[in-house]
Each structure stands twice: as structure tokens, then as C-alpha cells.
């Protein structure tokens, strides 16, 4: 399986991220009680882009937010494949719960979406050791794939 992303050089990085340092983390924290140690924008929902080499790689949690543009109304399935835990929300509703201290594991959930832009929030953490995060979706006339950067935007 391969995934390719083509993004215009002139497009702003559409995904806002915040990195939180959390000692002893075994599940996703209550982010309202924490202050981010690092923040910025990246091309997609990518731990590799958000957790650069000069940042801690363990005992960290990351929140990503971006608006997904849906061009066709219908049922969409969202997937997180993560090590350790992750959750995915669309318009504030939890769709995927893949939380906990575990190896690479994929979980999914679905919902009906109207045409237009919808806020997608992904929460992810790594307690220790290796870590991984893929965020995918599928829908009407859209095969399962990493959510493409050309469908993500900073604003609604």
C-alpha cells in the first residue's frame, strides 16, 4: 500500500498543532488543564511533522485541528492507526476512540457529512518507545486514504 500527497507550494500549511509534555502519560489527558510546549502548522495530521527532532518524542501528547472540505454529501468513515493512543472528533463529536497505551492499532467510526467544511480534531499521545499515527478516511467516491492535504484548510 502506498500513499502519495501532492500539495501546491503556495498553499498554507492547513493543520494547527499543539504539543504538550505530560509525564507518566498512559491515556490522552484533559487538554483544557494543560499549556502547549510547542505549536505551529503542518501539512497534514502527522506526528512526524509536529514532533521535530528538537522536541521530546516520549511522554508527549499532540492535538491537531483542521477543516476538512467534503465535496459530496454522504457517509464518511474515519480511521486512526496509532501507537500509543488517539481520538478523532468531527465538529466536536467523538468519532474514533483509539485511546490507551498500546502498539500500532487501527480503529474507526463513521458519520453522515454534508457538503462543505467540517472541523476535524485529532488527539494523540506517545508514552514511550516507538510511536505512530496515520489518519485516514473514506466516503462516497473516496477510497480509504490518508486525509489529503489539499482537502484541509485553516478556516471554515
Backbone as numpy.savetxt, mean C-alpha at the origin, in Angstrom:
# Nx Ny Nz CAx CAy CAz Cx Cy Cz
5.83 -14.96 -13.41 4.98 -13.78 -13.41 5.87 -12.55 -13.41
5.52 -11.58 -14.21 6.28 -10.35 -14.26 5.36 -9.16 -14.25
5.82 -8.06 -13.69 5.05 -6.83 -13.67 5.92 -5.70 -14.19
5.36 -4.91 -15.10 6.08 -3.79 -15.66 5.27 -2.53 -15.42
5.93 -1.45 -15.03 5.26 -0.19 -14.81 5.92 0.87 -15.67
5.10 1.55 -16.45 5.58 2.64 -17.28 4.95 3.92 -16.77
5.81 4.86 -16.37 5.33 6.10 -15.79 6.00 7.27 -16.51
5.21 8.27 -16.84 5.75 9.47 -17.48 6.75 10.15 -16.56
7.86 10.64 -17.12 8.87 11.34 -16.32 8.31 12.61 -15.70
7.25 13.16 -16.29 6.71 14.43 -15.80 5.65 14.25 -14.71
5.22 13.00 -14.45 4.19 12.78 -13.44 4.78 12.88 -12.04
4.07 13.61 -11.16 4.46 13.69 -9.75 4.30 12.33 -9.11
5.21 11.98 -8.19 5.03 10.75 -7.42 3.70 10.85 -6.69
2.78 9.90 -6.90 1.41 10.06 -6.41 1.11 9.47 -5.03
2.03 8.69 -4.46 1.73 7.98 -3.22 2.46 8.64 -2.04
1.68 9.18 -1.11 2.26 9.77 0.10 2.60 8.63 1.06
3.76 8.73 1.72 4.11 7.72 2.72 4.61 8.38 3.99
4.42 7.67 5.10 4.96 8.06 6.40 5.55 6.81 7.03
6.76 6.95 7.56 7.46 5.85 8.22 7.48 6.13 9.72
7.12 5.11 10.50 7.08 5.22 11.96 8.01 4.18 12.56
8.83 4.60 13.53 9.68 3.66 14.24 8.92 3.19 15.47
8.73 1.85 15.59 7.91 1.28 16.66 8.64 0.06 17.23
9.18 0.18 18.45 9.91 -0.95 19.02 8.95 -2.02 19.53
9.35 -3.28 19.37 8.56 -4.41 19.83 7.29 -4.65 19.02
7.25 -4.19 17.80 6.04 -4.28 16.98 5.76 -5.72 16.56
4.52 -6.18 16.78 4.08 -7.52 16.37 2.78 -7.47 15.58
2.17 -6.28 15.51 0.97 -6.05 14.70 0.93 -4.56 14.38
0.06 -4.19 13.47 -0.02 -2.78 13.09 -0.42 -1.93 14.29
0.26 -0.79 14.49 -0.04 0.06 15.64 -1.22 0.99 15.38
-1.63 1.69 16.42 -2.60 2.77 16.29 -1.82 4.00 15.82
-1.92 4.30 14.54 -1.11 5.37 13.97 -1.47 6.75 14.49
-2.67 6.92 15.05 -3.07 8.23 15.56 -2.26 8.63 16.78
-1.58 7.67 17.42 -0.78 7.97 18.62 0.69 8.16 18.30
1.06 8.08 17.02 2.47 8.11 16.63 2.79 9.32 15.75
4.06 9.70 15.77 4.55 10.76 14.88 5.51 10.13 13.88
5.38 10.50 12.59 6.26 9.90 11.59 7.71 10.35 11.76
8.63 9.40 11.52 10.06 9.70 11.55 10.53 10.19 10.18
9.84 9.73 9.13 10.16 10.12 7.75 8.86 10.18 6.97
8.83 11.06 5.95 7.67 11.12 5.08 8.07 11.65 3.72
7.23 11.39 2.75 7.51 11.85 1.40 6.53 11.25 0.41
6.94 11.23 -0.86 6.10 10.68 -1.93 6.92 9.69 -2.75
6.24 8.62 -3.19 6.87 7.60 -4.02 5.95 7.27 -5.19
6.44 6.46 -6.13 5.72 6.14 -7.35 4.54 5.21 -7.14
4.69 4.26 -6.20 3.64 3.26 -5.96 3.67 2.81 -4.51
2.78 1.89 -4.15 2.73 1.35 -2.79 3.92 0.40 -2.61
5.10 0.96 -2.35 6.33 0.17 -2.35 7.15 0.39 -1.09
7.34 -0.67 -0.32 8.23 -0.59 0.84 9.67 -0.32 0.41
10.04 -0.81 -0.77 11.41 -0.61 -1.25 11.69 0.87 -1.53
10.68 1.60 -1.97 10.86 3.02 -2.23 10.79 3.83 -0.94
9.91 3.44 -0.02 9.71 4.22 1.21 10.82 3.98 2.24
11.30 2.75 2.34 12.34 2.42 3.33 13.70 2.43 2.66
14.22 3.64 2.45 15.52 3.77 1.80 16.63 3.28 2.74
17.81 3.12 2.20 18.92 2.55 2.95 19.30 3.34 4.19
19.01 4.64 4.22 19.38 5.45 5.38 18.31 5.44 6.48
17.29 4.60 6.32 16.24 4.49 7.33 16.28 3.11 7.96
15.71 2.99 9.16 15.63 1.66 9.77 14.79 0.72 8.90
15.18 -0.54 8.84 14.46 -1.55 8.05 13.62 -2.47 8.93
13.90 -2.47 10.24 13.18 -3.31 11.19 12.54 -2.45 12.25
11.48 -3.02 12.88 10.74 -2.29 13.91 10.19 -0.98 13.35
9.61 -1.10 12.14 9.05 0.06 11.45 7.65 -0.26 10.92
6.85 0.78 10.82 5.54 0.70 10.19 5.46 1.82 9.16
4.75 1.56 8.06 4.64 2.54 6.98 3.17 2.68 6.60
2.74 3.91 6.38 1.40 4.18 5.86 1.55 4.82 4.49
0.81 4.29 3.53 0.79 4.82 2.17 -0.63 5.29 1.87
-0.78 6.42 1.16 -2.09 6.89 0.72 -1.99 7.49 -0.68
-2.99 7.15 -1.51 -3.07 7.70 -2.84 -4.50 7.52 -3.35
-4.86 8.29 -4.36 -6.18 8.15 -4.99 -6.05 7.27 -6.22
-6.83 6.19 -6.24 -6.87 5.28 -7.37 -7.98 5.71 -8.31
-7.62 5.91 -9.58 -8.62 6.27 -10.58 -9.19 5.00 -11.20
-10.51 4.84 -11.05 -11.23 3.71 -11.61 -11.96 4.20 -12.86
-11.74 3.54 -13.98 -12.35 3.98 -15.24 -13.60 3.20 -15.60
-13.88 2.14 -14.84 -15.06 1.32 -15.12 -15.70 0.87 -13.81
-16.97 1.15 -13.65 -17.70 0.74 -12.45 -17.77 -0.77 -12.36
-17.71 -1.30 -11.13 -17.84 -2.75 -10.96 -17.19 -3.24 -9.69
-17.04 -4.56 -9.60 -16.43 -5.20 -8.44 -14.92 -5.26 -8.62
-14.20 -4.77 -7.62 -12.74 -4.78 -7.62 -12.25 -5.62 -6.45
-11.22 -6.40 -6.69 -10.60 -7.21 -5.65 -9.22 -6.61 -5.38
-8.92 -6.38 -4.11 -7.62 -5.85 -3.70 -6.86 -6.93 -2.94
-5.54 -6.95 -3.11 -4.68 -7.96 -2.50 -3.50 -7.27 -1.82
-3.14 -7.74 -0.63 -1.83 -7.39 -0.08 -1.08 -8.70 0.13
0.16 -8.71 -0.27 1.06 -9.84 -0.10 2.20 -9.29 0.73
2.26 -9.68 2.00 3.22 -8.99 2.88 3.90 -9.91 3.89
5.05 -9.43 4.36 5.85 -10.00 5.43 6.44 -8.78 6.15
5.96 -8.35 7.22 4.99 -8.95 8.11 3.57 -8.50 7.71
2.91 -7.77 8.59 1.49 -7.49 8.42 1.17 -6.29 7.55
-0.08 -6.30 7.05 -0.57 -5.19 6.24 -2.09 -5.14 6.30
-2.63 -3.98 6.01 -4.06 -3.77 5.85 -4.25 -2.82 4.69
-5.41 -2.93 4.02 -5.73 -2.03 2.92 -7.14 -1.51 3.12
-7.29 -0.20 2.97 -8.58 0.48 3.11 -8.89 1.20 1.80
-10.16 1.23 1.44 -10.62 2.02 0.31 -11.71 2.95 0.82
-11.51 4.25 0.63 -12.45 5.27 1.11 -12.77 5.10 2.59
-11.75 4.71 3.38 -11.90 4.59 4.82 -12.45 3.26 5.31
-12.80 2.35 4.41 -13.33 1.04 4.79 -12.26 -0.03 4.65
-12.06 -0.84 5.71 -11.07 -1.91 5.64 -11.54 -2.97 4.65
-10.70 -3.27 3.66 -11.01 -4.25 2.63 -10.15 -5.51 2.80
-8.88 -5.33 3.16 -7.96 -6.45 3.34 -7.32 -6.36 4.72
-7.40 -7.47 5.48 -6.72 -7.56 6.76 -5.71 -8.70 6.67
-4.44 -8.33 6.58 -3.33 -9.28 6.48 -2.34 -8.97 7.60
-2.87 -8.59 8.76 -2.06 -8.14 9.88 -1.39 -9.32 10.59
-0.41 -9.02 11.41 0.25 -10.01 12.23 1.69 -10.23 11.84
2.41 -10.90 12.72 3.83 -11.21 12.52 3.91 -12.53 11.77
4.15 -12.49 10.46 4.15 -13.71 9.64 5.06 -13.54 8.44
5.37 -14.68 7.81 6.12 -14.67 6.56 5.23 -14.17 5.44
5.75 -14.21 4.23 5.00 -13.69 3.08 3.66 -14.42 2.96
2.58 -13.64 3.00 1.23 -14.19 2.93 0.35 -13.22 2.18
-0.52 -13.77 1.30 -1.43 -12.92 0.54 -2.85 -13.08 1.07
-3.52 -11.94 1.22 -4.94 -11.92 1.58 -5.63 -10.92 0.65
-6.95 -11.09 0.52 -7.69 -10.21 -0.40 -9.07 -9.88 0.13
-9.69 -8.91 -0.50 -11.06 -8.52 -0.20 -11.60 -7.75 -1.40
-12.92 -7.66 -1.50 -13.51 -7.01 -2.68 -14.57 -6.00 -2.28
-14.88 -5.12 -3.22 -15.95 -4.14 -3.04 -16.36 -3.59 -4.39
-17.53 -2.97 -4.42 -18.03 -2.30 -5.62 -17.47 -0.88 -5.64
-16.96 -0.47 -6.79 -16.45 0.89 -6.94 -17.12 1.56 -8.13
-17.42 2.83 -7.95 -17.96 3.63 -9.04 -16.79 4.21 -9.83
-17.07 4.69 -11.02 -16.06 5.36 -11.83 -15.61 6.60 -11.07
-14.32 6.91 -11.11 -13.78 8.09 -10.43 -12.59 7.72 -9.57
-12.20 8.64 -8.70 -11.03 8.44 -7.83 -11.46 8.05 -6.42
-10.73 7.09 -5.86 -11.04 6.55 -4.54 -9.76 6.51 -3.71
-9.85 6.93 -2.45 -8.68 6.95 -1.56 -8.31 5.53 -1.15
-7.07 5.14 -1.44 -6.54 3.85 -1.02 -5.46 4.11 0.03
-5.61 3.43 1.17 -4.63 3.53 2.26 -4.11 2.13 2.53
-2.79 2.01 2.57 -2.14 0.74 2.88 -1.27 0.96 4.12
-1.47 0.10 5.11 -0.64 0.11 6.31 0.20 -1.16 6.30
1.47 -1.04 6.68 2.41 -2.15 6.59 3.41 -2.05 7.73
3.86 -3.21 8.24 4.95 -3.17 9.22 5.91 -4.32 9.02
7.15 -4.09 9.48 8.16 -5.14 9.56 8.71 -5.15 10.97
8.51 -6.29 11.65 9.05 -6.42 13.01 10.53 -6.71 12.98
10.93 -7.64 12.13 12.34 -7.99 12.04 12.56 -8.98 10.92
13.81 -9.13 10.54 14.16 -10.06 9.46 13.73 -9.53 8.11
13.49 -10.46 7.19 13.09 -10.06 5.84 11.73 -9.38 5.85
11.48 -8.62 4.80 10.19 -7.95 4.69 9.80 -7.84 3.23
8.48 -7.72 3.01 7.98 -7.71 1.65 6.59 -7.08 1.63
6.27 -6.37 0.54 4.93 -5.83 0.35 4.65 -5.69 -1.14
3.55 -6.32 -1.59 2.99 -6.10 -2.92 1.54 -5.72 -2.73
1.07 -4.73 -3.48 -0.33 -4.31 -3.42 -0.88 -4.43 -4.84
-1.86 -5.31 -4.99 -2.41 -5.59 -6.32 -3.92 -5.40 -6.32
-4.47 -5.36 -7.53 -5.93 -5.32 -7.67 -6.32 -5.97 -8.98
-7.62 -6.28 -9.08 -8.21 -6.74 -10.33 -9.63 -6.21 -10.36
-10.19 -6.13 -11.55 -11.54 -5.61 -11.69 -12.05 -5.84 -13.10
-13.16 -5.19 -13.44 -13.71 -5.34 -14.79 -12.66 -5.00 -15.85
-12.39 -5.93 -16.73 -11.40 -5.74 -17.80 -10.01 -5.39 -17.28
-9.72 -5.72 -16.01 -8.42 -5.44 -15.40 -7.92 -6.73 -14.75
-6.94 -7.41 -15.35 -6.41 -8.62 -14.73 -5.64 -8.28 -13.46
-5.47 -9.26 -12.58 -4.72 -9.06 -11.33 -3.33 -8.53 -11.65
-2.97 -7.41 -10.99 -1.70 -6.76 -11.25 -1.36 -5.80 -10.11
-0.09 -5.44 -10.01 0.31 -4.38 -9.09 -0.44 -3.13 -9.51
-0.98 -2.39 -8.54 -1.73 -1.19 -8.88 -0.81 -0.25 -9.64
-1.14 0.05 -10.89 -0.22 0.84 -11.73 -0.14 2.30 -11.32
1.08 2.81 -11.34 1.33 4.19 -10.93 0.57 5.20 -11.78
0.29 4.84 -13.05 -0.42 5.80 -13.90 -1.91 5.90 -13.54
-2.39 5.07 -12.61 -3.77 5.15 -12.11 -3.84 5.78 -10.73
-2.69 6.21 -10.18 -2.62 6.80 -8.84 -2.37 8.30 -8.91
-3.01 9.02 -7.96 -2.93 10.48 -7.96 -2.88 11.01 -6.54
-2.27 12.19 -6.37 -2.19 12.84 -5.05 -3.52 13.44 -4.62
-4.34 13.83 -5.58 -5.59 14.52 -5.24 -6.79 13.83 -5.86
-7.95 14.04 -5.23 -9.17 13.46 -5.73 -9.61 14.20 -6.96
